PDB file of C-alpha atoms in Angstrom:
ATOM      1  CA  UNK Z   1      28.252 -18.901 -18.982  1.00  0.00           C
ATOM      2  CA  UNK Z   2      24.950 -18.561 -16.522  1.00  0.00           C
ATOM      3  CA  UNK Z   3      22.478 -21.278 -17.512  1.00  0.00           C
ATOM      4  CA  UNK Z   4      19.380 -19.737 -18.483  1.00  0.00           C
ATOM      5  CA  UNK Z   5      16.165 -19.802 -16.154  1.00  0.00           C
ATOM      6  CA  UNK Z   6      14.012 -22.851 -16.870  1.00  0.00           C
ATOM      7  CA  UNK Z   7      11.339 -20.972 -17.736  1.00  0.00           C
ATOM      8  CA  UNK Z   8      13.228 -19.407 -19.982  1.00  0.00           C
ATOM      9  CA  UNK Z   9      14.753 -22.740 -21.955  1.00  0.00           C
ATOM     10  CA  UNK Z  10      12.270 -23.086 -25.303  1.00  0.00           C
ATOM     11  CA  UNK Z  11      13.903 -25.844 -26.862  1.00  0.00           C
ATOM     12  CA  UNK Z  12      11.844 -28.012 -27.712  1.00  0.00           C
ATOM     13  CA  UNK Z  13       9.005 -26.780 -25.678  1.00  0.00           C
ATOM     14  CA  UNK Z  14       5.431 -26.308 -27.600  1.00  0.00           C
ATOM     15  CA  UNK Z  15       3.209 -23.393 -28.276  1.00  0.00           C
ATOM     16  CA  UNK Z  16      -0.188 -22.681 -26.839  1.00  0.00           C
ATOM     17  CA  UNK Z  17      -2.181 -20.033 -28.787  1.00  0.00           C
ATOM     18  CA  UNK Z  18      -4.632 -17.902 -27.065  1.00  0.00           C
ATOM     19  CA  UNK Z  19      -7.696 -16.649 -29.292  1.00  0.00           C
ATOM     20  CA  UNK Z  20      -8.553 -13.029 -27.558  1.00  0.00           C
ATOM     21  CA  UNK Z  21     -11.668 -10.789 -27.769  1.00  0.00           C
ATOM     22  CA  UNK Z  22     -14.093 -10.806 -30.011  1.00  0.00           C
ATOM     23  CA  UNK Z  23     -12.155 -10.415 -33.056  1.00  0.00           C
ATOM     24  CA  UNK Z  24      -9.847 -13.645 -31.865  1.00  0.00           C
ATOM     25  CA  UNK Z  25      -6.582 -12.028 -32.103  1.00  0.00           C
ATOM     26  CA  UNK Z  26      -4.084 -14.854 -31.801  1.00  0.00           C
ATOM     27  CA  UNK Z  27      -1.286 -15.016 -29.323  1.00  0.00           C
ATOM     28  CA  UNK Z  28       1.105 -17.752 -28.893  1.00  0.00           C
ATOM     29  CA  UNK Z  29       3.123 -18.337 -25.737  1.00  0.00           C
ATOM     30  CA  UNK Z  30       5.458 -21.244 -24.661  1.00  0.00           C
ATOM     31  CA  UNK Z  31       3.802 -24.222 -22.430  1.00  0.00           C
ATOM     32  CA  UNK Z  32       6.417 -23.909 -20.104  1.00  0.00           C
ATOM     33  CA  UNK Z  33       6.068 -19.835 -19.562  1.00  0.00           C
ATOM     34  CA  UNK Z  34       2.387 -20.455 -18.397  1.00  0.00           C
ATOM     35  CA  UNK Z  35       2.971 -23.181 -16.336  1.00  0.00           C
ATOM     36  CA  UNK Z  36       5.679 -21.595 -14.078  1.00  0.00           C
ATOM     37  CA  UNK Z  37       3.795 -18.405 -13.801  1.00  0.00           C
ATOM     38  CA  UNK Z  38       0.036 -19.987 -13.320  1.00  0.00           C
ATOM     39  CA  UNK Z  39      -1.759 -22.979 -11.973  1.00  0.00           C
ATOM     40  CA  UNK Z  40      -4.780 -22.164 -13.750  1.00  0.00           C
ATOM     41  CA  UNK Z  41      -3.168 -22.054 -17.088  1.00  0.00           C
ATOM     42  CA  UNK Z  42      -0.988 -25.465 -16.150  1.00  0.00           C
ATOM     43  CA  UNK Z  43      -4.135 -27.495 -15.107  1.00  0.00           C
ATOM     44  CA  UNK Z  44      -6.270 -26.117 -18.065  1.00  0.00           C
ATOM     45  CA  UNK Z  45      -3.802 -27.556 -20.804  1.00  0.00           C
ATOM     46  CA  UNK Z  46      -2.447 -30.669 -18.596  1.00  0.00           C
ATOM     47  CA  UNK Z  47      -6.009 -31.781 -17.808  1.00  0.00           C
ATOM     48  CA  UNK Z  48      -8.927 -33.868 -19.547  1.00  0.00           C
ATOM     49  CA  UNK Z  49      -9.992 -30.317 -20.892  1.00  0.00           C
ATOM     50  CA  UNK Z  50     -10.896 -29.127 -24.410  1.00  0.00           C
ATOM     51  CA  UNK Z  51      -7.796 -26.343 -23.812  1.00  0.00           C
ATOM     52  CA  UNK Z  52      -5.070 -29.359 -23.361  1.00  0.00           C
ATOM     53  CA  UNK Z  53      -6.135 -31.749 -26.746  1.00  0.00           C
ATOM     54  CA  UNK Z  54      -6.242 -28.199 -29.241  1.00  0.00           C
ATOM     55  CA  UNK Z  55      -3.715 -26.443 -27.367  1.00  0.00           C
ATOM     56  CA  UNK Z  56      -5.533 -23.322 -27.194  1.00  0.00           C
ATOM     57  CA  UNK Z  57      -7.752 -21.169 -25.223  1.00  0.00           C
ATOM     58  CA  UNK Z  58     -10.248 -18.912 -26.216  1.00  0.00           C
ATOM     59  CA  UNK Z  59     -10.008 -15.600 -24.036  1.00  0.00           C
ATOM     60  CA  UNK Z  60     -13.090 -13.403 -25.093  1.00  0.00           C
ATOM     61  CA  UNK Z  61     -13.413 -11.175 -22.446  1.00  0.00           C
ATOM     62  CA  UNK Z  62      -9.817 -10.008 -21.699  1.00  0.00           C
ATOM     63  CA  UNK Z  63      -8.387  -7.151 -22.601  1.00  0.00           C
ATOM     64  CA  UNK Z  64      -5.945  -7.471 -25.631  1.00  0.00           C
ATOM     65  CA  UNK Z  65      -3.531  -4.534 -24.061  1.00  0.00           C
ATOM     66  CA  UNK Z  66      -3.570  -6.268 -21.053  1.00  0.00           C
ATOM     67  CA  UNK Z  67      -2.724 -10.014 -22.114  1.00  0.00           C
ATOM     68  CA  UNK Z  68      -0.145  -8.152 -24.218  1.00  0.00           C
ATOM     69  CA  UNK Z  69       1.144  -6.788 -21.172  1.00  0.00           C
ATOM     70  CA  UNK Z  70       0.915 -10.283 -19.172  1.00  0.00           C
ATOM     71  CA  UNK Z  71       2.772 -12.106 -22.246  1.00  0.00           C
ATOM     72  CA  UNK Z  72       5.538  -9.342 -21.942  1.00  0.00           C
ATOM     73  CA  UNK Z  73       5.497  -9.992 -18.260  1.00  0.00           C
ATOM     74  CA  UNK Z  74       5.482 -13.691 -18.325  1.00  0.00           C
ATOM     75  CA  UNK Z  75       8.718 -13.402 -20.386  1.00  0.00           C
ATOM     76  CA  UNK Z  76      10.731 -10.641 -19.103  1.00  0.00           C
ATOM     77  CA  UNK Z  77       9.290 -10.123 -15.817  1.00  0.00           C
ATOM     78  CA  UNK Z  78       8.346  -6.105 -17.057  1.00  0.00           C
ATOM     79  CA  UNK Z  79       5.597  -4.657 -18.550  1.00  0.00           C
ATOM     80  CA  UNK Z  80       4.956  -1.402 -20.201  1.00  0.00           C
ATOM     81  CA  UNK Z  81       2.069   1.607 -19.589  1.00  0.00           C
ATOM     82  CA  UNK Z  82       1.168   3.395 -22.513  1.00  0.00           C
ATOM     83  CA  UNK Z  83       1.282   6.812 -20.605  1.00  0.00           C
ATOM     84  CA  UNK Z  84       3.687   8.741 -18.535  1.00  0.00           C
ATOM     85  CA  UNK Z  85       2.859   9.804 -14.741  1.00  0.00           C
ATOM     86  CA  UNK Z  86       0.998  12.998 -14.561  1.00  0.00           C
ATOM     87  CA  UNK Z  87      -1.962  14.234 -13.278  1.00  0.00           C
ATOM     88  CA  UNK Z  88      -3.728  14.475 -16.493  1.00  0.00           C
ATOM     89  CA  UNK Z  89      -2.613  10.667 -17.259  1.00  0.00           C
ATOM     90  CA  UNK Z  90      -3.363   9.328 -14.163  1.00  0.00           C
ATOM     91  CA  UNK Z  91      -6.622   7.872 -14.510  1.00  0.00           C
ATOM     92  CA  UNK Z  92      -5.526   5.676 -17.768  1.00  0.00           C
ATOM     93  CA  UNK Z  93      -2.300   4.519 -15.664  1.00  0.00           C
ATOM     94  CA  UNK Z  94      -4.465   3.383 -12.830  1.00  0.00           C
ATOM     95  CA  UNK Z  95      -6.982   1.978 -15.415  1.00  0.00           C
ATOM     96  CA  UNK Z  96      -4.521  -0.152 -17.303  1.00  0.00           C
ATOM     97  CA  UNK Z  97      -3.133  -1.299 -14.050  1.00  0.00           C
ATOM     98  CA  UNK Z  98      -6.651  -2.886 -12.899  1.00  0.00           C
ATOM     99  CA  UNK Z  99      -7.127  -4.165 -16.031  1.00  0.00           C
ATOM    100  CA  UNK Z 100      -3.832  -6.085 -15.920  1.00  0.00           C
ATOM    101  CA  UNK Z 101      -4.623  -7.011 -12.772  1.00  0.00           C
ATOM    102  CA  UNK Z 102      -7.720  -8.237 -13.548  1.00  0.00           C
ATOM    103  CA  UNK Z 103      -5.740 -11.206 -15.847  1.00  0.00           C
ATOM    104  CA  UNK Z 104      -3.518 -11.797 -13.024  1.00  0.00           C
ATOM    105  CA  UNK Z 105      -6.065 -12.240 -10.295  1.00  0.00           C
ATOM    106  CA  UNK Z 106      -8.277 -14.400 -12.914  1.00  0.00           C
ATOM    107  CA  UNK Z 107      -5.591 -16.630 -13.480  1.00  0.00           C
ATOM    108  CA  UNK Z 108      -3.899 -16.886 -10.116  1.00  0.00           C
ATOM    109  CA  UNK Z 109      -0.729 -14.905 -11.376  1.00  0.00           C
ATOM    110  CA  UNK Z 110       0.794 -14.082  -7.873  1.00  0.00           C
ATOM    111  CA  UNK Z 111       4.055 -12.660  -8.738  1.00  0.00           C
ATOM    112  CA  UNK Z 112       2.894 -10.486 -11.118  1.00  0.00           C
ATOM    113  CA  UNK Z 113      -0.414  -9.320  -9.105  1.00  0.00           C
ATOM    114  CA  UNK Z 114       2.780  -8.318  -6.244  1.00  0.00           C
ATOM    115  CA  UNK Z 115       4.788  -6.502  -9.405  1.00  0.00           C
ATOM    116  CA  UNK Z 116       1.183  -4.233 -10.067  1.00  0.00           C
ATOM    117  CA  UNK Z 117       0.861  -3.595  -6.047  1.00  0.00           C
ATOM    118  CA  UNK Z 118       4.519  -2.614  -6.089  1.00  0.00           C
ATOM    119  CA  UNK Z 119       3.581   0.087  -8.981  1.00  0.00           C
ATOM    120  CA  UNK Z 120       0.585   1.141  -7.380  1.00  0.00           C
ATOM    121  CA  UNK Z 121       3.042   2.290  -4.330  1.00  0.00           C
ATOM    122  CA  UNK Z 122       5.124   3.930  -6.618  1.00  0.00           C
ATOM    123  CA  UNK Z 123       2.731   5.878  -8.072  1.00  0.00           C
ATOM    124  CA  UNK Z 124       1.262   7.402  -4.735  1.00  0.00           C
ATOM    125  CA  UNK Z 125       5.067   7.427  -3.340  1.00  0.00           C
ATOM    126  CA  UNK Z 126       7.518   8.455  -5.403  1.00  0.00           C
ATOM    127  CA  UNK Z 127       5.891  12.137  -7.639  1.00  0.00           C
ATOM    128  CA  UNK Z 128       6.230  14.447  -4.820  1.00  0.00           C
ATOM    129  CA  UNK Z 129       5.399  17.062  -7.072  1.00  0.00           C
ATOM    130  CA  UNK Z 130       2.040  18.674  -5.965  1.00  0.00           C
ATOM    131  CA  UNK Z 131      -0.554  17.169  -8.058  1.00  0.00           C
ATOM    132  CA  UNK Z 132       1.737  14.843  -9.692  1.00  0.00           C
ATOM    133  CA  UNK Z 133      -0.833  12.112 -10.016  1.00  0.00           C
ATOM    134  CA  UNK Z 134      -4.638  11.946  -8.779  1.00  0.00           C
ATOM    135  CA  UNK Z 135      -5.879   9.268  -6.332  1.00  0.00           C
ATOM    136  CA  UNK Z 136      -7.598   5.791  -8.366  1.00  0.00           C
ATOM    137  CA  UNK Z 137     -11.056   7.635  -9.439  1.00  0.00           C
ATOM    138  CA  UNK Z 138     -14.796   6.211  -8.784  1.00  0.00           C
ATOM    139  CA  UNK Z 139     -14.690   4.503 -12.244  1.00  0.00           C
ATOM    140  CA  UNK Z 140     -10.930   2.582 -11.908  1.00  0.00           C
ATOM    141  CA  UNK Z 141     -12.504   1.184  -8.153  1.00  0.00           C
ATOM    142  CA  UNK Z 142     -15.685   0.172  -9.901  1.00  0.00           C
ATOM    143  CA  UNK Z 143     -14.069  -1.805 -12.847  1.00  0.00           C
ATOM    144  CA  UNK Z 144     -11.866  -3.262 -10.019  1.00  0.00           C
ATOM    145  CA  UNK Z 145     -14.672  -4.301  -7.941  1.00  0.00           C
ATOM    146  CA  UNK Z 146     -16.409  -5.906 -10.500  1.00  0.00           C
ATOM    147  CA  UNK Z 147     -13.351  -7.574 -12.050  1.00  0.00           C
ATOM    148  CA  UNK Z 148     -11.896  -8.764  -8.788  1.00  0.00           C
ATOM    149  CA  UNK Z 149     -11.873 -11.646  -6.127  1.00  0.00           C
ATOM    150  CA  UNK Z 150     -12.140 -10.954  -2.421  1.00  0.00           C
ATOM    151  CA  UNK Z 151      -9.346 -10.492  -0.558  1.00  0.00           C
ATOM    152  CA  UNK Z 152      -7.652  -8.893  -3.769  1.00  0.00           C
ATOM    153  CA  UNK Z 153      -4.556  -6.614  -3.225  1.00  0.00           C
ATOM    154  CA  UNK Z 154      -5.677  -4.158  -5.272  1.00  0.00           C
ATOM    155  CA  UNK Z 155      -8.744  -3.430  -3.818  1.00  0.00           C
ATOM    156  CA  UNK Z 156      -7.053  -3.300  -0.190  1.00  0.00           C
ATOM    157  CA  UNK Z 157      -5.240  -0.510  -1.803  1.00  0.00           C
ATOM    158  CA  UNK Z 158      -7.562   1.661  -3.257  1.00  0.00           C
ATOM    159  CA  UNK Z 159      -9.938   1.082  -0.084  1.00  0.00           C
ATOM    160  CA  UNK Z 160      -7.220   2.238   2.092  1.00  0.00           C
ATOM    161  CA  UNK Z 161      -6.305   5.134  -0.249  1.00  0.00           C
ATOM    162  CA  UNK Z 162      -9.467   6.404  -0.013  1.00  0.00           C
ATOM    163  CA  UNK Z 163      -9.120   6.243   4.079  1.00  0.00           C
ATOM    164  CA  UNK Z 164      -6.130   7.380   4.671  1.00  0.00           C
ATOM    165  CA  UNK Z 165      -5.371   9.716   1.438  1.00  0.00           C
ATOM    166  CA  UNK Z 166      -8.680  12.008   1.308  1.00  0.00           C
ATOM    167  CA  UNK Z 167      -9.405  14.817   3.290  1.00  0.00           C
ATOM    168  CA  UNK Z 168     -12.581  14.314   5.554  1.00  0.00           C
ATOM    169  CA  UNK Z 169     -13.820  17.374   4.443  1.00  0.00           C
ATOM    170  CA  UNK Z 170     -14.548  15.388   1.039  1.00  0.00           C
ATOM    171  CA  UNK Z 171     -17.234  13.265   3.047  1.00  0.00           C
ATOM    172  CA  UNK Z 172     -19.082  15.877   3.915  1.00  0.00           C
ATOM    173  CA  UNK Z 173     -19.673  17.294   0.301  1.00  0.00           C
ATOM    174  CA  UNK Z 174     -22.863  16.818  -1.536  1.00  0.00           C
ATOM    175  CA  UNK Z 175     -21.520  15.241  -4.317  1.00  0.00           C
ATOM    176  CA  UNK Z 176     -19.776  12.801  -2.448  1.00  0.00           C
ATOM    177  CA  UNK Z 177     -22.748  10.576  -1.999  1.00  0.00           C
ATOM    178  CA  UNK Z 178     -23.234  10.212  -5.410  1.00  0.00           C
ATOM    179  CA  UNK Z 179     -20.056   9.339  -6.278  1.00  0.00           C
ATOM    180  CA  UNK Z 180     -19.941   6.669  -3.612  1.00  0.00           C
ATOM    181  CA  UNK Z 181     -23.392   5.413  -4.978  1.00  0.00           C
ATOM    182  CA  UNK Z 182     -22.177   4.586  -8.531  1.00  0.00           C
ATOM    183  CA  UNK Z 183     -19.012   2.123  -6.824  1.00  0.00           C
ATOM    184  CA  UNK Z 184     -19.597  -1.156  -5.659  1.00  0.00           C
ATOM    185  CA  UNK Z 185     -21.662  -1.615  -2.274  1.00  0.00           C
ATOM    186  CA  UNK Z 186     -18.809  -3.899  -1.206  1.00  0.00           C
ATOM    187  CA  UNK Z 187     -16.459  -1.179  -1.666  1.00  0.00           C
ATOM    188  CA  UNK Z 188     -18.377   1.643   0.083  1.00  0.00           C
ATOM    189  CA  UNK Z 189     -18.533  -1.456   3.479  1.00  0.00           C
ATOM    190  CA  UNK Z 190     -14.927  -1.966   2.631  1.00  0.00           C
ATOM    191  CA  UNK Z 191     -14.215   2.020   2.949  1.00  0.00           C
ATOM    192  CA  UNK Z 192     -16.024   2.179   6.685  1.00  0.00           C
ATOM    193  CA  UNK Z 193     -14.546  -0.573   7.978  1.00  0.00           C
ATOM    194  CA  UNK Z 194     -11.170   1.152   6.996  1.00  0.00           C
ATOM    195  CA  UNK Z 195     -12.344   4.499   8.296  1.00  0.00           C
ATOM    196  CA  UNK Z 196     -13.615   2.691  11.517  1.00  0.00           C
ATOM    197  CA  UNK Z 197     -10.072   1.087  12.372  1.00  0.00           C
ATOM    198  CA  UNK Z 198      -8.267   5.051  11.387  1.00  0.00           C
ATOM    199  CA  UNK Z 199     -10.567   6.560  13.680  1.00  0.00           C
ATOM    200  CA  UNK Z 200     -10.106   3.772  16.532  1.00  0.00           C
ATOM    201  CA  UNK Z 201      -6.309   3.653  15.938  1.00  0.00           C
ATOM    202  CA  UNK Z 202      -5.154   6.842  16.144  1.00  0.00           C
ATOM    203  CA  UNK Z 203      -1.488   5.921  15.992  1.00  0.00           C
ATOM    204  CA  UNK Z 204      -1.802   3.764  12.949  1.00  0.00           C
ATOM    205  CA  UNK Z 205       0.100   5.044  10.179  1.00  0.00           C
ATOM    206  CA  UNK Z 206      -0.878   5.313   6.577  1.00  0.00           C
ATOM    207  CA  UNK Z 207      -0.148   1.727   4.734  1.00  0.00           C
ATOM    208  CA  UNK Z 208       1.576   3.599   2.223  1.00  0.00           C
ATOM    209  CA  UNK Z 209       4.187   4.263   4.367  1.00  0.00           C
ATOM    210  CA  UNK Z 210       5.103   0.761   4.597  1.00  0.00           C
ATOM    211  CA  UNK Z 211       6.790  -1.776   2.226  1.00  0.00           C
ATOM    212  CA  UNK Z 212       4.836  -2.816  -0.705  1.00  0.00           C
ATOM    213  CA  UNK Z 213       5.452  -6.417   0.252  1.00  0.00           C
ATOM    214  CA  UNK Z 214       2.730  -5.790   3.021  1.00  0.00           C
ATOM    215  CA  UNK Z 215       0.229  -6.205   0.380  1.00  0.00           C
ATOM    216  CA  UNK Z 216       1.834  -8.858  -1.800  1.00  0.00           C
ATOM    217  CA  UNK Z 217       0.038 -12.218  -2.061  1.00  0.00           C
ATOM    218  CA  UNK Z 218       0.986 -15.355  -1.398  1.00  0.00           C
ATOM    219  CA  UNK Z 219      -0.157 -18.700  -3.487  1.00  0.00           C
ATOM    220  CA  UNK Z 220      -2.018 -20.590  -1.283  1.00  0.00           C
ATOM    221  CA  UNK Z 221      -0.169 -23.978  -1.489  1.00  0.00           C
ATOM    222  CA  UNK Z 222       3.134 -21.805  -0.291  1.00  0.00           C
ATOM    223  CA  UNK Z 223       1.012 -20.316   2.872  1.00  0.00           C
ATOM    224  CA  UNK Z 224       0.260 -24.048   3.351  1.00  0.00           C
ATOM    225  CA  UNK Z 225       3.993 -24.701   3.597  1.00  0.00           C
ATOM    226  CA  UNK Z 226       4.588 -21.872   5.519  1.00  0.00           C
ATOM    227  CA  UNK Z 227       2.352 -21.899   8.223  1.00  0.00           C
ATOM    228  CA  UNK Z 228       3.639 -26.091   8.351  1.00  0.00           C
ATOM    229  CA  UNK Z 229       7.537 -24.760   8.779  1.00  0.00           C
ATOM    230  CA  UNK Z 230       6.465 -22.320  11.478  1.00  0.00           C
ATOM    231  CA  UNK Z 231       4.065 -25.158  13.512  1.00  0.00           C
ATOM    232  CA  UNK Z 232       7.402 -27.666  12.966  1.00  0.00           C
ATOM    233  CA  UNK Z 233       9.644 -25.456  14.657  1.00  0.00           C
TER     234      UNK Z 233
END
């Protein structure tokens, strides 16, 4: 009989309880689960902190769907959308995407911020029905912009969506400016330094053509190691 995964053995392993939102819905989720999956959580109930002596951690700005959907992830390694892919559910796809994502990049969740870029490329990938889903709207790179790190995945994507995936007739319509003016000014530098390297690289394919893995991210304590194993040999 396979042994199960050590994150994944619960005997004897304690509860932390998560308070979320403003109406402190209470979550509880195995020590061990967290620490595997996040460095934040694992130094936030290990250290000298109020979160390690009550063994709990308030989270009242997250999402409750989305640390639903993180919990389900740290446990099965899958997580659920509420809607199906179509054009008319697009935008609440994308949107509960970036919100999970938000939780993952706030808590330094690398595998699962890879698992979201690997649904973003199915999304724009796989429905090659016309119309079969809309690009990430104004609104979804806003939220994403605000609830983001530099350097984020998931605003490479979106920038380079919006390069490589629009027509350039859509730049030259009035209402284009406006919509670019309600987004994030670090998008809209983002966006011409993208359209900049299109135009001067001619050749260069769209990224969507190429493995999702381009975009994963790495912890930074295994591109320590890595770039060390490359010098040593």
């Amino acid at each position: 009989m396979a042994e199960a995964p050590v994150h994944l053995k619960f005997e004897s392993v304690p509860f932390v309880t998560f308070y979320d939102g403003p109406d402190k819905v209470v979550f509880h989720v195995h020590q061990n689960i967290l620490f595997d999956a996040s460095a934040v959580f694992k130094a936030a109930f290990s250290g000298n902190f109020q979160e390690a002596s009550e063994r709990s951690m308030p989270l009242p700005d997250d999402d409750k769907d989305a640390v639903e959907r993180m919990i389900s992830w740290l446990y099965t390694r899958k997580f659920e959308l509420t809607v199906p892919v179509s054009k008319e559910t697009s935008e609440e796809r994308y949107m509960q995407l970036a919100k999970l994502n938000t939780l993952a990049d706030k808590y330094d969740i690398y595998p699962l911020k890879n698992r979201i870029v690997d649904e973003l490329f199915y999304l724009e990938k796989a429905p090659k029905k016309p119309h079969t889903v809309r690009i990430p709207s104004t609104a979804v790179i806003t939220y994403v912009y605000n609830n983001t790190t530099e350097g984020s995945s998931f605003r490479k994507l979106t920038v380079d969506w919006y390069a490589y995936h629009i027509e350039f007739d859509w730049y030259d319509q009035d209402t284009t400016r406006g919509s670019l003016a309600e987004v994030s000014q670090e998008f809209a530098i983002d966006l011409v330094m993208a359209l900049g390297a299109r135009h001067k690289y001619t050749n260069r394919r769209s990224p969507f053509t190429l493995a999702s893995s381009v975009y994963h991210e790495t912890p930074p304590e295994k591109a320590s190691e890595d770039d060390a194993k490359q010098v040593s040999t």
